[in-house]
Short mmCIF file of C-alpha atoms (C1' of nucleotides) in Angstrom, two decimals:
data_model
loop_
_atom_site.label_atom_id
_atom_site.label_comp_id
_atom_site.label_asym_id
_atom_site.label_seq_id
_atom_site.Cartn_x
_atom_site.Cartn_y
_atom_site.Cartn_z
CA MET A 1 -16.78 -13.26 34.99
CA PRO A 2 -18.88 -11.57 32.40
CA ALA A 3 -17.01 -8.12 32.82
CA ALA A 4 -13.63 -9.54 31.29
CA ARG A 5 -14.72 -9.43 27.67
CA LYS A 6 -11.80 -7.68 26.32
CA LYS A 7 -8.93 -9.53 25.03
CA ASN A 8 -5.60 -8.26 26.32
CA LEU A 9 -3.10 -8.62 23.55
CA PRO A 10 0.40 -7.21 23.93
CA PRO A 11 0.39 -3.58 22.78
CA VAL A 12 1.83 -2.87 19.45
CA SER A 13 3.84 0.40 19.33
CA GLU A 14 3.12 2.97 16.50
CA GLU A 15 6.62 2.27 15.02
CA ALA A 16 5.83 -1.42 14.71
CA LEU A 17 2.52 -0.71 12.98
CA THR A 18 4.21 1.72 10.62
CA LEU A 19 6.90 -0.99 9.81
CA ILE A 20 4.34 -3.70 9.24
CA ALA A 21 2.30 -1.22 6.99
CA SER A 22 5.33 -0.39 4.95
CA TRP A 23 6.04 -4.00 4.48
CA PHE A 24 2.59 -4.53 3.06
CA ARG A 25 2.90 -1.34 1.03
CA THR A 26 5.79 -3.06 -0.89
CA LEU A 27 3.25 -5.80 -2.11
CA ALA A 28 0.67 -3.01 -2.81
CA GLU A 29 1.86 -2.18 -6.24
CA PRO A 30 0.98 -4.10 -9.43
CA SER A 31 4.32 -3.33 -10.90
CA ARG A 32 6.28 -4.86 -8.05
CA LEU A 33 3.98 -7.93 -7.99
CA LYS A 34 4.73 -8.19 -11.65
CA ILE A 35 8.49 -7.93 -11.19
CA ARG A 36 8.42 -10.44 -8.41
CA ARG A 37 6.63 -12.94 -10.59
CA ALA A 38 8.82 -12.31 -13.48
CA ARG A 39 11.86 -13.06 -11.24
CA GLU A 40 10.09 -16.42 -10.41
CA GLU A 41 9.61 -17.14 -14.02
CA GLY A 42 13.23 -16.93 -14.62
CA ALA A 43 14.13 -13.27 -15.39
CA LYS A 44 17.20 -12.65 -13.41
CA ASN A 45 18.76 -9.29 -14.20
CA ILE A 46 17.26 -5.88 -14.57
CA THR A 47 17.28 -5.96 -18.39
CA GLU A 48 15.39 -9.24 -18.44
CA LEU A 49 12.95 -7.99 -15.87
CA VAL A 50 12.41 -4.93 -18.13
CA THR A 51 11.68 -7.05 -21.09
CA ALA A 52 9.49 -9.47 -19.13
CA THR A 53 7.45 -6.74 -17.50
CA GLY A 54 7.32 -4.11 -20.23
CA LEU A 55 8.19 -1.59 -17.63
CA THR A 56 10.97 0.95 -18.21
CA GLN A 57 14.46 0.34 -16.89
CA ALA A 58 14.36 3.26 -14.44
CA ASN A 59 11.15 1.97 -13.05
CA VAL A 60 12.26 -1.60 -12.59
CA SER A 61 15.43 -0.52 -10.91
CA ARG A 62 13.53 1.61 -8.37
CA HIS A 63 10.96 -1.10 -7.78
CA VAL A 64 13.63 -3.74 -7.29
CA GLN A 65 15.27 -1.34 -4.72
CA SER A 66 11.89 -1.35 -2.86
CA LEU A 67 11.83 -5.20 -2.87
CA VAL A 68 15.38 -5.21 -1.63
CA ASP A 69 14.53 -2.72 1.12
CA ALA A 70 11.66 -5.04 2.24
CA GLY A 71 13.89 -7.94 2.27
CA MET A 72 11.76 -9.84 -0.29
CA VAL A 73 14.53 -10.12 -3.00
CA GLY A 74 18.21 -9.79 -2.89
CA ARG A 75 20.54 -8.27 -5.52
CA ARG A 76 24.25 -8.48 -6.34
CA ARG A 77 26.37 -7.11 -8.97
CA GLU A 78 27.99 -9.39 -11.33
CA GLY A 79 30.12 -7.25 -13.72
CA LEU A 80 27.81 -5.03 -15.58
CA THR A 81 24.56 -6.82 -14.58
CA ALA A 82 22.74 -6.84 -11.34
CA ILE A 83 21.44 -10.35 -10.48
CA CYS A 84 18.20 -10.42 -8.52
CA PHE A 85 17.17 -13.50 -6.45
CA ILE A 86 14.29 -14.41 -4.17
CA ALA A 87 15.27 -13.76 -0.66
CA ASP A 88 11.93 -14.58 0.95
CA PRO A 89 10.25 -17.60 -0.74
CA SER A 90 7.40 -17.47 1.51
CA ILE A 91 6.12 -14.40 -0.39
CA THR A 92 5.17 -16.52 -3.22
CA GLU A 93 2.94 -18.60 -1.03
CA LEU A 94 1.54 -15.50 0.48
CA CYS A 95 0.61 -14.09 -2.86
CA ASP A 96 -0.97 -17.32 -4.04
CA ASN A 97 -3.03 -17.47 -0.84
CA VAL A 98 -4.17 -13.95 -1.41
CA CYS A 99 -5.05 -14.65 -4.95
CA ASN A 100 -7.14 -17.71 -3.94
CA ASN A 101 -8.89 -15.85 -1.22
CA LEU A 102 -9.84 -13.05 -3.64
CA LEU A 103 -11.09 -15.53 -6.16
CA LYS A 104 -13.19 -17.30 -3.56
CA ARG A 105 -14.66 -14.11 -2.24
CA LEU A 106 -15.35 -12.62 -5.73
CA SER A 107 -16.88 -15.84 -6.90
CA GLN A 108 -19.33 -15.71 -4.03
CA GLN A 109 -20.13 -12.23 -4.91
CA VAL A 110 -20.92 -13.40 -8.36
CA LYS A 111 -23.23 -16.02 -7.06
CA LYS A 112 -25.03 -13.46 -4.89
CA LEU A 113 -25.53 -11.38 -7.89
CA GLY A 114 -26.26 -14.13 -10.10
CA GLY A 115 -30.05 -13.93 -10.18
CA ALA A 116 -30.03 -10.20 -10.78
CA MET B 8 17.49 -30.18 -21.58
CA PRO B 9 19.40 -27.08 -20.54
CA ALA B 10 17.44 -24.79 -22.55
CA ALA B 11 14.21 -25.19 -20.38
CA ARG B 12 15.27 -23.04 -17.51
CA LYS B 13 12.13 -20.94 -17.35
CA LYS B 14 9.39 -21.87 -15.10
CA ASN B 15 5.98 -21.54 -16.89
CA LEU B 16 3.62 -20.33 -14.24
CA PRO B 17 0.11 -19.53 -15.41
CA PRO B 18 -0.10 -15.90 -16.60
CA VAL B 19 -1.54 -13.35 -14.30
CA SER B 20 -3.73 -10.62 -15.86
CA GLU B 21 -3.10 -7.05 -15.15
CA GLU B 22 -6.52 -6.90 -13.44
CA ALA B 23 -5.53 -9.57 -10.99
CA LEU B 24 -2.41 -7.96 -10.07
CA THR B 25 -4.22 -4.68 -9.49
CA LEU B 26 -6.77 -6.57 -7.40
CA ILE B 27 -4.06 -8.34 -5.34
CA ALA B 28 -2.14 -5.09 -4.89
CA SER B 29 -5.15 -3.19 -3.60
CA TRP B 30 -5.92 -5.97 -1.16
CA PHE B 31 -2.28 -5.52 0.10
CA ARG B 32 -2.81 -1.87 0.16
CA THR B 33 -5.63 -2.30 2.63
CA LEU B 34 -3.19 -3.54 5.09
CA ALA B 35 -0.62 -0.96 4.20
CA GLU B 36 -1.74 1.76 6.59
CA PRO B 37 -0.91 1.98 10.23
CA SER B 38 -4.31 3.27 11.04
CA ARG B 39 -6.18 0.42 9.60
CA LEU B 40 -3.93 -2.08 11.22
CA LYS B 41 -4.49 -0.30 14.37
CA ILE B 42 -8.35 -0.44 14.01
CA ARG B 43 -8.15 -4.06 12.92
CA ARG B 44 -6.30 -4.76 16.24
CA ALA B 45 -8.63 -2.65 18.34
CA ARG B 46 -11.48 -4.63 16.87
CA GLU B 47 -9.68 -7.81 17.99
CA GLU B 48 -9.20 -6.40 21.50
CA GLY B 49 -12.95 -5.93 21.84
CA ALA B 50 -13.87 -2.61 20.37
CA LYS B 51 -17.01 -3.24 18.40
CA ASN B 52 -18.65 -0.09 17.01
CA ILE B 53 -17.21 3.02 15.54
CA THR B 54 -17.28 5.11 18.67
CA GLU B 55 -15.48 2.43 20.65
CA LEU B 56 -12.91 2.10 17.80
CA VAL B 57 -12.46 5.95 17.88
CA THR B 58 -11.66 6.00 21.48
CA ALA B 59 -9.43 2.70 21.28
CA THR B 60 -7.42 4.23 18.47
CA GLY B 61 -7.30 8.03 19.08
CA LEU B 62 -8.35 8.44 15.43
CA THR B 63 -11.12 10.87 14.47
CA GLN B 64 -14.65 9.46 13.81
CA ALA B 65 -14.59 10.42 10.15
CA ASN B 66 -11.24 8.78 9.71
CA VAL B 67 -12.31 5.56 11.47
CA SER B 68 -15.58 5.52 9.38
CA ARG B 69 -13.52 5.81 6.20
CA HIS B 70 -10.89 3.15 7.25
CA VAL B 71 -13.53 0.74 8.25
CA GLN B 72 -15.12 1.07 4.90
CA SER B 73 -11.76 0.16 3.27
CA LEU B 74 -11.56 -2.91 5.44
CA VAL B 75 -15.16 -3.93 4.50
CA ASP B 76 -14.41 -3.41 0.83
CA ALA B 77 -11.37 -5.67 1.17
CA GLY B 78 -13.58 -8.23 2.78
CA MET B 79 -11.45 -8.22 6.06
CA VAL B 80 -14.19 -6.96 8.38
CA GLY B 81 -17.82 -6.98 8.16
CA ARG B 82 -20.28 -4.26 9.41
CA ARG B 83 -23.90 -4.05 10.14
CA ARG B 84 -26.23 -1.38 11.50
CA GLU B 85 -27.92 -2.02 14.86
CA GLY B 86 -30.01 0.85 15.68
CA LEU B 87 -27.73 3.87 15.80
CA THR B 88 -24.53 2.12 16.00
CA ALA B 89 -22.53 0.22 13.38
CA ILE B 90 -21.19 -3.02 14.68
CA CYS B 91 -17.86 -4.29 13.07
CA PHE B 92 -16.88 -7.87 13.08
CA ILE B 93 -13.75 -9.81 11.90
CA ALA B 94 -14.81 -11.29 8.51
CA ASP B 95 -11.45 -12.84 7.71
CA PRO B 96 -9.63 -14.30 10.80
CA SER B 97 -6.73 -15.36 8.82
CA ILE B 98 -5.61 -11.72 8.70
CA THR B 99 -4.72 -11.90 12.35
CA GLU B 100 -2.34 -14.87 11.70
CA LEU B 101 -1.01 -13.10 8.59
CA CYS B 102 -0.15 -9.89 10.54
CA ASP B 103 1.51 -11.87 13.25
CA ASN B 104 3.61 -13.67 10.77
CA VAL B 105 4.66 -10.52 9.12
CA CYS B 106 5.44 -9.00 12.40
CA ASN B 107 7.62 -12.05 13.36
CA ASN B 108 9.39 -11.98 10.07
CA LEU B 109 10.19 -8.43 10.42
CA LEU B 110 11.52 -8.89 13.92
CA LYS B 111 13.75 -11.80 12.71
CA ARG B 112 15.18 -9.77 9.80
CA LEU B 113 15.72 -6.71 11.90
CA SER B 114 17.38 -8.50 14.69
CA GLN B 115 19.73 -10.07 12.04
CA GLN B 116 20.60 -6.60 10.82
CA VAL B 117 21.33 -5.59 14.45
CA LYS B 118 23.59 -8.48 14.71
CA LYS B 119 25.41 -7.52 11.56
CA LEU B 120 25.91 -4.08 12.78
CA GLY B 121 26.68 -5.08 16.13
CA GLY B 122 30.48 -4.57 16.08
CA ALA B 123 30.50 -1.30 14.38
"C1'" DC C 4 42.32 6.52 -23.56
"C1'" DT C 5 37.34 6.07 -26.32
"C1'" DG C 6 33.25 4.21 -26.69
"C1'" DC C 7 29.59 0.90 -25.24
"C1'" DT C 8 26.50 -1.54 -22.05
"C1'" DA C 9 23.89 -2.22 -17.72
"C1'" DT C 10 22.15 -0.09 -13.93
"C1'" DA C 11 21.22 3.67 -10.63
"C1'" DT C 12 19.49 8.15 -9.48
"C1'" DG C 13 18.26 13.37 -9.37
"C1'" DA C 14 14.60 16.35 -10.88
"C1'" DG C 15 10.02 17.34 -12.28
"C1'" DT C 16 5.33 16.05 -12.76
"C1'" DA C 17 1.02 13.66 -12.11
"C1'" DT C 18 -1.96 11.07 -9.37
"C1'" DA C 19 -3.69 8.61 -5.52
"C1'" DA C 20 -4.99 8.69 -0.91
"C1'" DG C 21 -5.18 10.07 4.08
"C1'" DA C 22 -6.62 13.85 7.34
"C1'" DT C 23 -9.80 17.19 8.65
"C1'" DC C 24 -14.02 20.09 8.90
"C1'" DA C 25 -18.45 20.64 8.18
"C1'" DT C 26 -22.61 18.71 7.30
"C1'" DA C 27 -25.93 15.21 5.98
"C1'" DC C 28 -28.44 11.16 7.24
"C1'" DA C 29 -30.68 7.87 10.01
"C1'" DG C 30 -32.52 6.09 14.30
"C1'" DT C 31 -33.84 7.11 18.96
"C1'" DT C 32 -36.06 9.74 22.65
"C1'" DG C 33 -38.89 13.06 24.62
"C1'" DC D 5 -43.06 17.16 15.97
"C1'" DA D 6 -38.06 18.67 17.88
"C1'" DA D 7 -33.61 17.44 19.82
"C1'" DC D 8 -29.95 14.44 20.34
"C1'" DT D 9 -26.73 10.62 19.02
"C1'" DG D 10 -24.07 7.66 16.15
"C1'" DT D 11 -22.31 7.25 11.68
"C1'" DA D 12 -21.39 8.47 6.80
"C1'" DT D 13 -19.71 11.57 3.27
"C1'" DG D 14 -18.73 15.85 0.35
"C1'" DA D 15 -15.05 19.33 -0.18
"C1'" DT D 16 -10.60 20.58 0.48
"C1'" DC D 17 -5.73 20.47 1.66
"C1'" DT D 18 -1.70 17.98 2.00
"C1'" DT D 19 1.44 14.53 1.43
"C1'" DA D 20 3.38 10.33 -0.57
"C1'" DT D 21 4.79 7.99 -4.41
"C1'" DA D 22 4.89 6.01 -9.04
"C1'" DC D 23 6.43 7.42 -13.65
"C1'" DT D 24 9.34 9.57 -17.08
"C1'" DC D 25 13.49 11.95 -18.75
"C1'" DA D 26 17.90 12.89 -18.62
"C1'" DT D 27 22.17 11.91 -16.73
"C1'" DA D 28 25.48 9.76 -13.69
"C1'" DT D 29 28.17 5.70 -12.60
"C1'" DA D 30 30.46 1.42 -13.18
"C1'" DG D 31 32.45 -2.17 -15.57
"C1'" DC D 32 33.91 -4.06 -20.08
"C1'" DA D 33 35.80 -4.12 -25.01
"C1'" DG D 34 38.41 -2.15 -28.55
#
DNA sequence: CTGCTATATGAGTATAAGATCATACAGTTG
DNA sequence: CAACTGTATGATCTTATACTCATATAGCAG
């Protein structure tokens, strides 16, 4: 049956693609990656995230909102402060994997260019 | 030792964050996700990707370039046509995982809102 | 109540990036 | 050589979004 070359995966709707894309978009900002990492290093509330990242308060607040919307971190008010917590720990592993993949790929490029 | 609350992860440079972010950004476009999937379903060259996705030829060409830059797909000229191939198969698994995560999270939200 | 602190948010601006059109380029065919 | 095909790309427009500033909101202290 040489004609049946095409894999027939279940169709993915436009809306699903949009949703998945916006999830990836949340991770497509250095500032948000920085915030996520700062949270992992111990910074819990907005002020701590501000000092840890060097971003402005308004900026951190908005980015945290994005992360919350994506379900990656959670946030609860405790008195005056807003406590952030990791809601999806798998993101950490994902970022590490991506980082390692990039390192691997880039070092291969370095090797290829090595003799030039 | 109650003072040592802070996890000390290795520092990540701004450039590394930018690199990781741009990798994620490549997956943050419905059109690119669509192209990637079309390639997986059997569409190999640009023309086939155009008909499979409904995007314009110029559009597909540019998006494929992005995917190549990110190391996700490869491309080689064969005569007149440009053959695309999956360069990083792990992307497929990643997308499936994200998709399942979103489904899980959204269905939980539906449950929460169910009585309202 | 009056401040003071922590956070959120509206408005405005700047920049990045996708879509489209036209066209250039490369390889094939006659 | 000319004509045609498949692909890439410059120019332009448009939209999305990150950043900043100022201000609003909410809780606490006096």
